[in-house]
CSV table of C-alpha atoms in Angstrom, one decimal:
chain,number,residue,atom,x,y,z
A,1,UNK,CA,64.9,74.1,159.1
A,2,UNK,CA,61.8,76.4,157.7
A,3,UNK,CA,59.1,74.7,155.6
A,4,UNK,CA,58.7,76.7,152.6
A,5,UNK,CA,55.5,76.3,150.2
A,6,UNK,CA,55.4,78.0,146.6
A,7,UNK,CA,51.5,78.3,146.0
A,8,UNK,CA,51.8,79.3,142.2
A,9,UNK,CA,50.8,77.4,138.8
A,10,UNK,CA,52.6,74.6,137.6
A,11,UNK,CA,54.2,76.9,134.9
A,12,UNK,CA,55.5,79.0,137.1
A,13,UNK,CA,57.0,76.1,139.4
A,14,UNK,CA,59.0,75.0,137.3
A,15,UNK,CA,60.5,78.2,136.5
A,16,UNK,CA,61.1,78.9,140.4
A,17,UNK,CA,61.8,75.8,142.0
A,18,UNK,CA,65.9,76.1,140.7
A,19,UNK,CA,65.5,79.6,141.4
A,20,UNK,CA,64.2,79.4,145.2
A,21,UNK,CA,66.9,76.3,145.4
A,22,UNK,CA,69.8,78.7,144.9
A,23,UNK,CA,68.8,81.9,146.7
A,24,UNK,CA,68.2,79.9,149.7
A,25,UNK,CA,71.9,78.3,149.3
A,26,UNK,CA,73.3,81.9,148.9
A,27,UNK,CA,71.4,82.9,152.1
A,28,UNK,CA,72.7,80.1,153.9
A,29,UNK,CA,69.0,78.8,154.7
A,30,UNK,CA,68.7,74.6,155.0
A,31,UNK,CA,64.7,75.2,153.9
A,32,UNK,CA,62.8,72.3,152.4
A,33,UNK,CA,60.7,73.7,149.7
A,34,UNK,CA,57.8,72.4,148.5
A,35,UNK,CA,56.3,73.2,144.9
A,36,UNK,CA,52.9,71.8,145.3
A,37,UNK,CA,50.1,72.3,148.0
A,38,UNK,CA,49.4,68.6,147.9
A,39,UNK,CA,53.3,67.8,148.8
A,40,UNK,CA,53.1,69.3,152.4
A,41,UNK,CA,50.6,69.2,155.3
A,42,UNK,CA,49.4,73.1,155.5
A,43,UNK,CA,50.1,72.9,159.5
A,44,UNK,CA,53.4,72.0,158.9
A,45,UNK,CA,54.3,74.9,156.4
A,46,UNK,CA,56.3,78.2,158.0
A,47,UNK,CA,56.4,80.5,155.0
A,48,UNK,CA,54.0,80.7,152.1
A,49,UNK,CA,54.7,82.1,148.5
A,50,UNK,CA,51.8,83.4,147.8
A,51,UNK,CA,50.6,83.7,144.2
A,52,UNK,CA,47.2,85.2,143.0
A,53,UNK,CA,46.7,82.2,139.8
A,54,UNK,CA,48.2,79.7,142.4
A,55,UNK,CA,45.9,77.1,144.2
A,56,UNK,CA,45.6,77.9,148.2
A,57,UNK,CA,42.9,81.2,148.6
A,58,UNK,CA,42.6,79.6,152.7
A,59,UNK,CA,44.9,80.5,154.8
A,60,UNK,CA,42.9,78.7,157.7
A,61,UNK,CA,44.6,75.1,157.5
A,62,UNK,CA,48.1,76.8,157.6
A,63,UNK,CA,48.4,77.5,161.5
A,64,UNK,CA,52.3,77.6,161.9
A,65,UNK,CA,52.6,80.5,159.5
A,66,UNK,CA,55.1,83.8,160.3
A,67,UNK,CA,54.5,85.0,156.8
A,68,UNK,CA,52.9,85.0,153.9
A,69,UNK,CA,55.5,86.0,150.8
A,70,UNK,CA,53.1,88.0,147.9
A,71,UNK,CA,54.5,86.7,144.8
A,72,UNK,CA,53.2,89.8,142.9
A,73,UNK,CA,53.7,93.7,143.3
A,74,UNK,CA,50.0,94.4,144.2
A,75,UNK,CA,48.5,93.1,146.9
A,76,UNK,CA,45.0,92.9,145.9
A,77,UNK,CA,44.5,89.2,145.1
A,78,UNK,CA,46.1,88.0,148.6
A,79,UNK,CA,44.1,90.2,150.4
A,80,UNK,CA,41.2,89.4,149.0
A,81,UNK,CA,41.9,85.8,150.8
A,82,UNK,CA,41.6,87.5,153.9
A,83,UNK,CA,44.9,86.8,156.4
A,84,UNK,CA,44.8,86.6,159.4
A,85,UNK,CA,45.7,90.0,161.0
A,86,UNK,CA,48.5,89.1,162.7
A,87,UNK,CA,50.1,87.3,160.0
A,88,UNK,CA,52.9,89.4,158.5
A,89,UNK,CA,52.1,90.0,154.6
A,90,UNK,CA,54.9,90.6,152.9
A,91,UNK,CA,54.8,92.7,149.7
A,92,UNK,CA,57.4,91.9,146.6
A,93,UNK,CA,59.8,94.2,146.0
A,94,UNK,CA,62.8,93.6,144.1
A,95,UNK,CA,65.2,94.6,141.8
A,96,UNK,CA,63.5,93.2,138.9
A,97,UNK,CA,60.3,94.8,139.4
A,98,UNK,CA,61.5,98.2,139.3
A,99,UNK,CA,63.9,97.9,136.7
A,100,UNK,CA,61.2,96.5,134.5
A,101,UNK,CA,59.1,99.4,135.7
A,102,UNK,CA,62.0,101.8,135.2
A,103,UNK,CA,62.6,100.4,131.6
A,104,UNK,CA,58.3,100.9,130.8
A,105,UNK,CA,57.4,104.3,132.0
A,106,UNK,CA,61.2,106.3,131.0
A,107,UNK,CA,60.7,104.4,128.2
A,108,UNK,CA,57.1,105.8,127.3
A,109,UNK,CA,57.4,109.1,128.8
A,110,UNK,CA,60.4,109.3,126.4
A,111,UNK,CA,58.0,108.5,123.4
A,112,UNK,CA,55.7,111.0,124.6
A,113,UNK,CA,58.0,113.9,124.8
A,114,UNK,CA,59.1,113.3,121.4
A,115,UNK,CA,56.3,112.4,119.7
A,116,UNK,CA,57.8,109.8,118.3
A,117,UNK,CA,54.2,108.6,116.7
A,118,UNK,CA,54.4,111.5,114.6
A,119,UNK,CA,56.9,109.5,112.8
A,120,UNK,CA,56.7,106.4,113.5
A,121,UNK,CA,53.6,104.1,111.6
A,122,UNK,CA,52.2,107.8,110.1
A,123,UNK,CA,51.4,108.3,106.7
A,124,UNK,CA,54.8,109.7,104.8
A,125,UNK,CA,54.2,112.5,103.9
A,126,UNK,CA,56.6,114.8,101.1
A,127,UNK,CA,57.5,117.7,103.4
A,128,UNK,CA,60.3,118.9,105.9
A,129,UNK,CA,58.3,120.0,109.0
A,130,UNK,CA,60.5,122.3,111.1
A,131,UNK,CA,58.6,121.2,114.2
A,132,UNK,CA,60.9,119.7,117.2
A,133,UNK,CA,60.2,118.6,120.7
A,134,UNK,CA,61.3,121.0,123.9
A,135,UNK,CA,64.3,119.9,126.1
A,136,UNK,CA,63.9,117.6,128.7
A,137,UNK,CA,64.8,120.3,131.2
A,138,UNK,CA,61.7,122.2,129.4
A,139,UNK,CA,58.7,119.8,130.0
A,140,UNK,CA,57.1,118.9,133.2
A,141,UNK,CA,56.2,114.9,134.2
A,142,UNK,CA,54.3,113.9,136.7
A,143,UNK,CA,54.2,110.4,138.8
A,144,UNK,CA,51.1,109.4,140.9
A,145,UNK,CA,52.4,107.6,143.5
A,146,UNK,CA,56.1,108.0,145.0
A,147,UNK,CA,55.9,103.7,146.2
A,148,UNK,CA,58.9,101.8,145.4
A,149,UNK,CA,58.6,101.8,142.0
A,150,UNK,CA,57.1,105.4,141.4
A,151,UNK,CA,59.7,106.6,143.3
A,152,UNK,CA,62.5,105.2,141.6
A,153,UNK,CA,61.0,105.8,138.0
A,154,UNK,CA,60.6,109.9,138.9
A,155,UNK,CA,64.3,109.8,140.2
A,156,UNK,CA,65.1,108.2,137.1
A,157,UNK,CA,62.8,110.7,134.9
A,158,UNK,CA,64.8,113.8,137.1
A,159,UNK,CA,68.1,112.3,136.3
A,160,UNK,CA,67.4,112.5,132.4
A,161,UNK,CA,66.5,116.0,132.6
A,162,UNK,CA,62.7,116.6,133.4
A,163,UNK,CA,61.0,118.7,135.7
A,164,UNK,CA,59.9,116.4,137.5
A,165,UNK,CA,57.0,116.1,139.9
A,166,UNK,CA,55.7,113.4,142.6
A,167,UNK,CA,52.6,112.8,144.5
A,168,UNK,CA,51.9,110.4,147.3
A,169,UNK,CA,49.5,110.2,150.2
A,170,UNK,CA,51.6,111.6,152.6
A,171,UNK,CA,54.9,113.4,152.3
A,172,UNK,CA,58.2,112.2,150.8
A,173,UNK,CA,61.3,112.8,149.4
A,174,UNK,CA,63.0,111.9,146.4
A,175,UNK,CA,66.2,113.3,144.9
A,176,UNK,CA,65.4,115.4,142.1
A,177,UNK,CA,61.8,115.3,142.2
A,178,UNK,CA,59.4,118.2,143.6
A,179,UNK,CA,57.4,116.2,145.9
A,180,UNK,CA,53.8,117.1,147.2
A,181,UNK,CA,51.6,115.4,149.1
A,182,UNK,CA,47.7,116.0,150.3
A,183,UNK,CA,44.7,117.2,148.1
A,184,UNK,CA,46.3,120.4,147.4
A,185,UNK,CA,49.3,118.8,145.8
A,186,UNK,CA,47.1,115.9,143.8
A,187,UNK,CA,45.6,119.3,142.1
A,188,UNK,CA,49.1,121.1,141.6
A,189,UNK,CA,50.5,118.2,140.3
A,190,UNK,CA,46.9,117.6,137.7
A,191,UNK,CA,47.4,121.2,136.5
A,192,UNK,CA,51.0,121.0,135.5
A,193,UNK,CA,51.7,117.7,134.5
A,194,UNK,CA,51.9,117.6,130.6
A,195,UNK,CA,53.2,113.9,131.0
A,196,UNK,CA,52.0,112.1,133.9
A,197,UNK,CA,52.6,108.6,135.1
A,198,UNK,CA,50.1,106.3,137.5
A,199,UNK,CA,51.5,104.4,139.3
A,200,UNK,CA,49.2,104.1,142.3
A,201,UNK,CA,48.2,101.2,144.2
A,202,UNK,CA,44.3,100.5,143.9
A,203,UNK,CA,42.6,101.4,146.9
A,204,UNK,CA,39.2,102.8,148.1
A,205,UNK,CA,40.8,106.1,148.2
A,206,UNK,CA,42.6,106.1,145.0
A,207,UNK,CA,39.9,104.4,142.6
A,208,UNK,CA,39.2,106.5,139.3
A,209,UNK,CA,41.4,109.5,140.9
A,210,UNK,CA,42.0,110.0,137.6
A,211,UNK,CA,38.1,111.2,136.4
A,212,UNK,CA,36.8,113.7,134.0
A,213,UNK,CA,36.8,117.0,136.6
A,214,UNK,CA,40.8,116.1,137.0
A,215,UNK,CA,41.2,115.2,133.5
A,216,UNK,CA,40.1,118.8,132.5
A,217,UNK,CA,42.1,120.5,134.8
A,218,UNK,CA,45.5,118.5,133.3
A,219,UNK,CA,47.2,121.1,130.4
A,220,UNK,CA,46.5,120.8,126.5
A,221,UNK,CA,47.6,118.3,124.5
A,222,UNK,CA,48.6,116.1,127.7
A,223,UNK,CA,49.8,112.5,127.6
A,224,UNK,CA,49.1,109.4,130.2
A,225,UNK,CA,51.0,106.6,131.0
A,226,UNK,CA,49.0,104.4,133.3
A,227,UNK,CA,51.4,101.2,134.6
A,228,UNK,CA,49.4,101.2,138.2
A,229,UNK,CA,46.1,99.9,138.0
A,230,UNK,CA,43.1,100.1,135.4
A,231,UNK,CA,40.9,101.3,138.5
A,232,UNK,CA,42.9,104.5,139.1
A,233,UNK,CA,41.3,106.0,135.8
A,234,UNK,CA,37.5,106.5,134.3
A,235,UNK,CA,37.9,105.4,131.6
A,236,UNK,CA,34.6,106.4,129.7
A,237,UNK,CA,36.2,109.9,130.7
A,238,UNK,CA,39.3,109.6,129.5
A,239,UNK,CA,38.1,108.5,125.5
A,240,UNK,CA,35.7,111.8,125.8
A,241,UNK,CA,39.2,113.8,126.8
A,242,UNK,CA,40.9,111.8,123.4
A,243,UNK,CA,37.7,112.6,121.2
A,244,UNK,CA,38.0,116.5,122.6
A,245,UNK,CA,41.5,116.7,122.1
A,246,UNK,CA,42.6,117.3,125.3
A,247,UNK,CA,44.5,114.5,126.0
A,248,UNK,CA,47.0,114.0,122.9
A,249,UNK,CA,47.3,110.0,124.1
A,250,UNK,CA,47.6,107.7,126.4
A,251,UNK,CA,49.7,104.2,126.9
A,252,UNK,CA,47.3,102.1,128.8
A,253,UNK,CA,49.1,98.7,130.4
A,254,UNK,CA,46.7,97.6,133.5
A,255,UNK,CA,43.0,97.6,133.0
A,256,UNK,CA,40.0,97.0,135.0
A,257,UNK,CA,39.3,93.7,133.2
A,258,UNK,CA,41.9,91.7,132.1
A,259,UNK,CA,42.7,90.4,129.4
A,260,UNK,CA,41.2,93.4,128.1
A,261,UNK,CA,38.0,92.3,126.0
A,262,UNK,CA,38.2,92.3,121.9
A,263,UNK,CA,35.2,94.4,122.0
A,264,UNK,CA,36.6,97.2,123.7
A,265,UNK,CA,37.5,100.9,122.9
A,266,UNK,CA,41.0,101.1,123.6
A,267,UNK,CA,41.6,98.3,121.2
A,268,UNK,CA,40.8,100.3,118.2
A,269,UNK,CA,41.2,103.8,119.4
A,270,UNK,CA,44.8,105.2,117.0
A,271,UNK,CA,45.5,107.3,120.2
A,272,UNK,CA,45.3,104.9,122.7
A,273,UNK,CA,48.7,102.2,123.3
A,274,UNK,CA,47.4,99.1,124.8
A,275,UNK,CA,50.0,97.0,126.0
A,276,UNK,CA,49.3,93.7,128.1
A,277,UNK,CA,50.4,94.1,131.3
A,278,UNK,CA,53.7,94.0,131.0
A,279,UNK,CA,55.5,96.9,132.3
A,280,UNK,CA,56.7,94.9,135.3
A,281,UNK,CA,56.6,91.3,135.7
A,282,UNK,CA,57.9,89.7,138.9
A,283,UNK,CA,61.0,87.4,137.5
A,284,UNK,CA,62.1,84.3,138.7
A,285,UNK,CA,65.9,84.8,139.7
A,286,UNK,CA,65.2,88.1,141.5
A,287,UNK,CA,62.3,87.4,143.3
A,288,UNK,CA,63.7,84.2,144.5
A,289,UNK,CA,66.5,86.7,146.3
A,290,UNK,CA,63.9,89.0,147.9
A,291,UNK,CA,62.3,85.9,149.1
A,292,UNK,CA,65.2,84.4,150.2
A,293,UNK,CA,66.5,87.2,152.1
A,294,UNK,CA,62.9,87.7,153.7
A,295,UNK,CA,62.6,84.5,155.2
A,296,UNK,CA,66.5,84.6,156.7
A,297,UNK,CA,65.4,87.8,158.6
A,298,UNK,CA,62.5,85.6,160.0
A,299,UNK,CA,64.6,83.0,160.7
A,300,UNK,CA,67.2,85.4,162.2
A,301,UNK,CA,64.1,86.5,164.4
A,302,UNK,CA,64.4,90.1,162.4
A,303,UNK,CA,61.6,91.7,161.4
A,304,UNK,CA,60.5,91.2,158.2
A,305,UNK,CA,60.8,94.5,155.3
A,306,UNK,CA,58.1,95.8,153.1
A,307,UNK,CA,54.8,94.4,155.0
A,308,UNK,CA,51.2,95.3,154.2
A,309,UNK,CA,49.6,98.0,156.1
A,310,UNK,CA,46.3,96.5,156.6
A,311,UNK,CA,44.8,100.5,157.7
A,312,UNK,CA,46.0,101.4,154.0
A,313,UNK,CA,45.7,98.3,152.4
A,314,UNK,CA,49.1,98.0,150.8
């Protein structure tokens, strides 16, 4: 019988404990689950669900681990805590997480290639512009970072119609979507990209990819939509790029502080979206299943899916 501990907040513990209850009845597991550090002996705990708000930040005391269970897409916050290295770390992915991401970025990109905010919260103005978007088929998106979720949101942004491009660290393949890969390919897909997506993880190699000599290369007029993290852009050159006109506008939902402060740019910028972190939340009922399911396979003595790569730190 595995000894399950949810590190989180007590918000978020009572919004999981029926949640983690049930998944681990559908899977079958007789776990004993424990909502609160100060329930449970850390040597006696197998799995940990790890959140980055949530009390334990030591792994040290829990000896008997076989994995810790990130409670959160990025990885950042659990391995700033340090793991052991051979303790499996388990990323989250599941099915909320990218349809939430899905939902954010089509949703935007959508806006984007319409220019919606033409219309929308503009002054009225007393004349019938003949002005109209191109097709879907006619404008090029680009996604930094063909993950999980940045892979599922291009197949999703090729599926509606757009030429759609992808870029990732090393090669992949995705239905739809022109994937590149390498430094060439980060340029190719810079220069064409008149929407483009982040959805990077933040890493030493990927922090402020996004910086003025790359912002200048991107088309005329383009538009960012940056759902990955605030580190992947500079963003002191990214409001000269507004001010110049080059970039028409850009949706901002992850930042390097957070909450973003009052004080800052974006906040009053008209061609800047600020939104607070919420294109995809990890939700109770479906990360409760990918949980579940994880800790069956280690039960099961299966390997478990989706671990960190501690050489690439995600």
């Amino acid at each position: 019988m595995p000894v399950v501990l949810f590190s989180g907040n007590p918000e978020k513990r009572s919004l999981y404990a029926p949640e983690l209850t049930r998944a681990a009845d559908e899977e079958g597991l007789s776990a004993t689950i424990h909502m609160d550090p100060s329930d449970v002996a850390p040597e006696a705990v197998d799995y940990l669900i790890f959140d980055g708000d949530g009390p334990v930040k030591d792994f040290a005391p829990y000896t008997k681990l076989k994995a810790i269970l990130n409670l959160w897409a990025g990885v950042e916050a659990v391995m700033r805590c340090d793991p052991p290295e051979n303790l499996p770390v388990v990323r989250m992915v599941e099915a909320g997480l990218s349809e939430g991401m899905r939902d954010y970025v089509v949703g935007h990109v959508l806006r984007h290639h319409l220019d919606i905010d033409r219309y929308i919260g503009a002054e009225p103005i007393a004349e019938w512009e003949l002005t109209f978007p191109p097709l879907a088929r006619d404008r090029t998106v680009g996604v930094l970072g063909l993950g999980v979720l940045g892979a599922d949101c291009a197949a999703h942004l090729a599926r509606h119609g757009f030429e759609t491009l992808g870029w990732s660290r090393s090669a992949k393949r995705v239905e739809g979507v022109r994937c590149l890969s390498g430094a060439e390919g980060l340029d190719q897909i810079i220069a064409e990209s008149e929407i483009l997506a982040l959805l990077l993880p933040h890493t030493p190699e990927t922090r402020r990819v996004l910086n003025a000599e790359r912002i200048a290369k991107m088309p005329d007029g383009a538009c960012l939509v940056n759902a990955g993290r605030g580190a992947l852009i500079d963003h002191d050159a990214l409001l000269a790029a507004l001010d110049a006109g080059k970039i028409r506008h850009a949706t901002m939902d992850v930042f390097d502080v957070e909450p973003l402060p009052p004080d800052h740019p974006y906040w009053a910028y008209p061609r800047v979206t600020v939104t607070p972190h919420i294109a995809s939340v990890t939700r109770p009922a479906t990360a409760s299943d990918s949980i579940m399911r994880q800790i069956a396979r280690g039960e099961a003595g299966k390997s478990f899916e989706n671990t960190v790569d501690r050489t690439l730190g995600y």
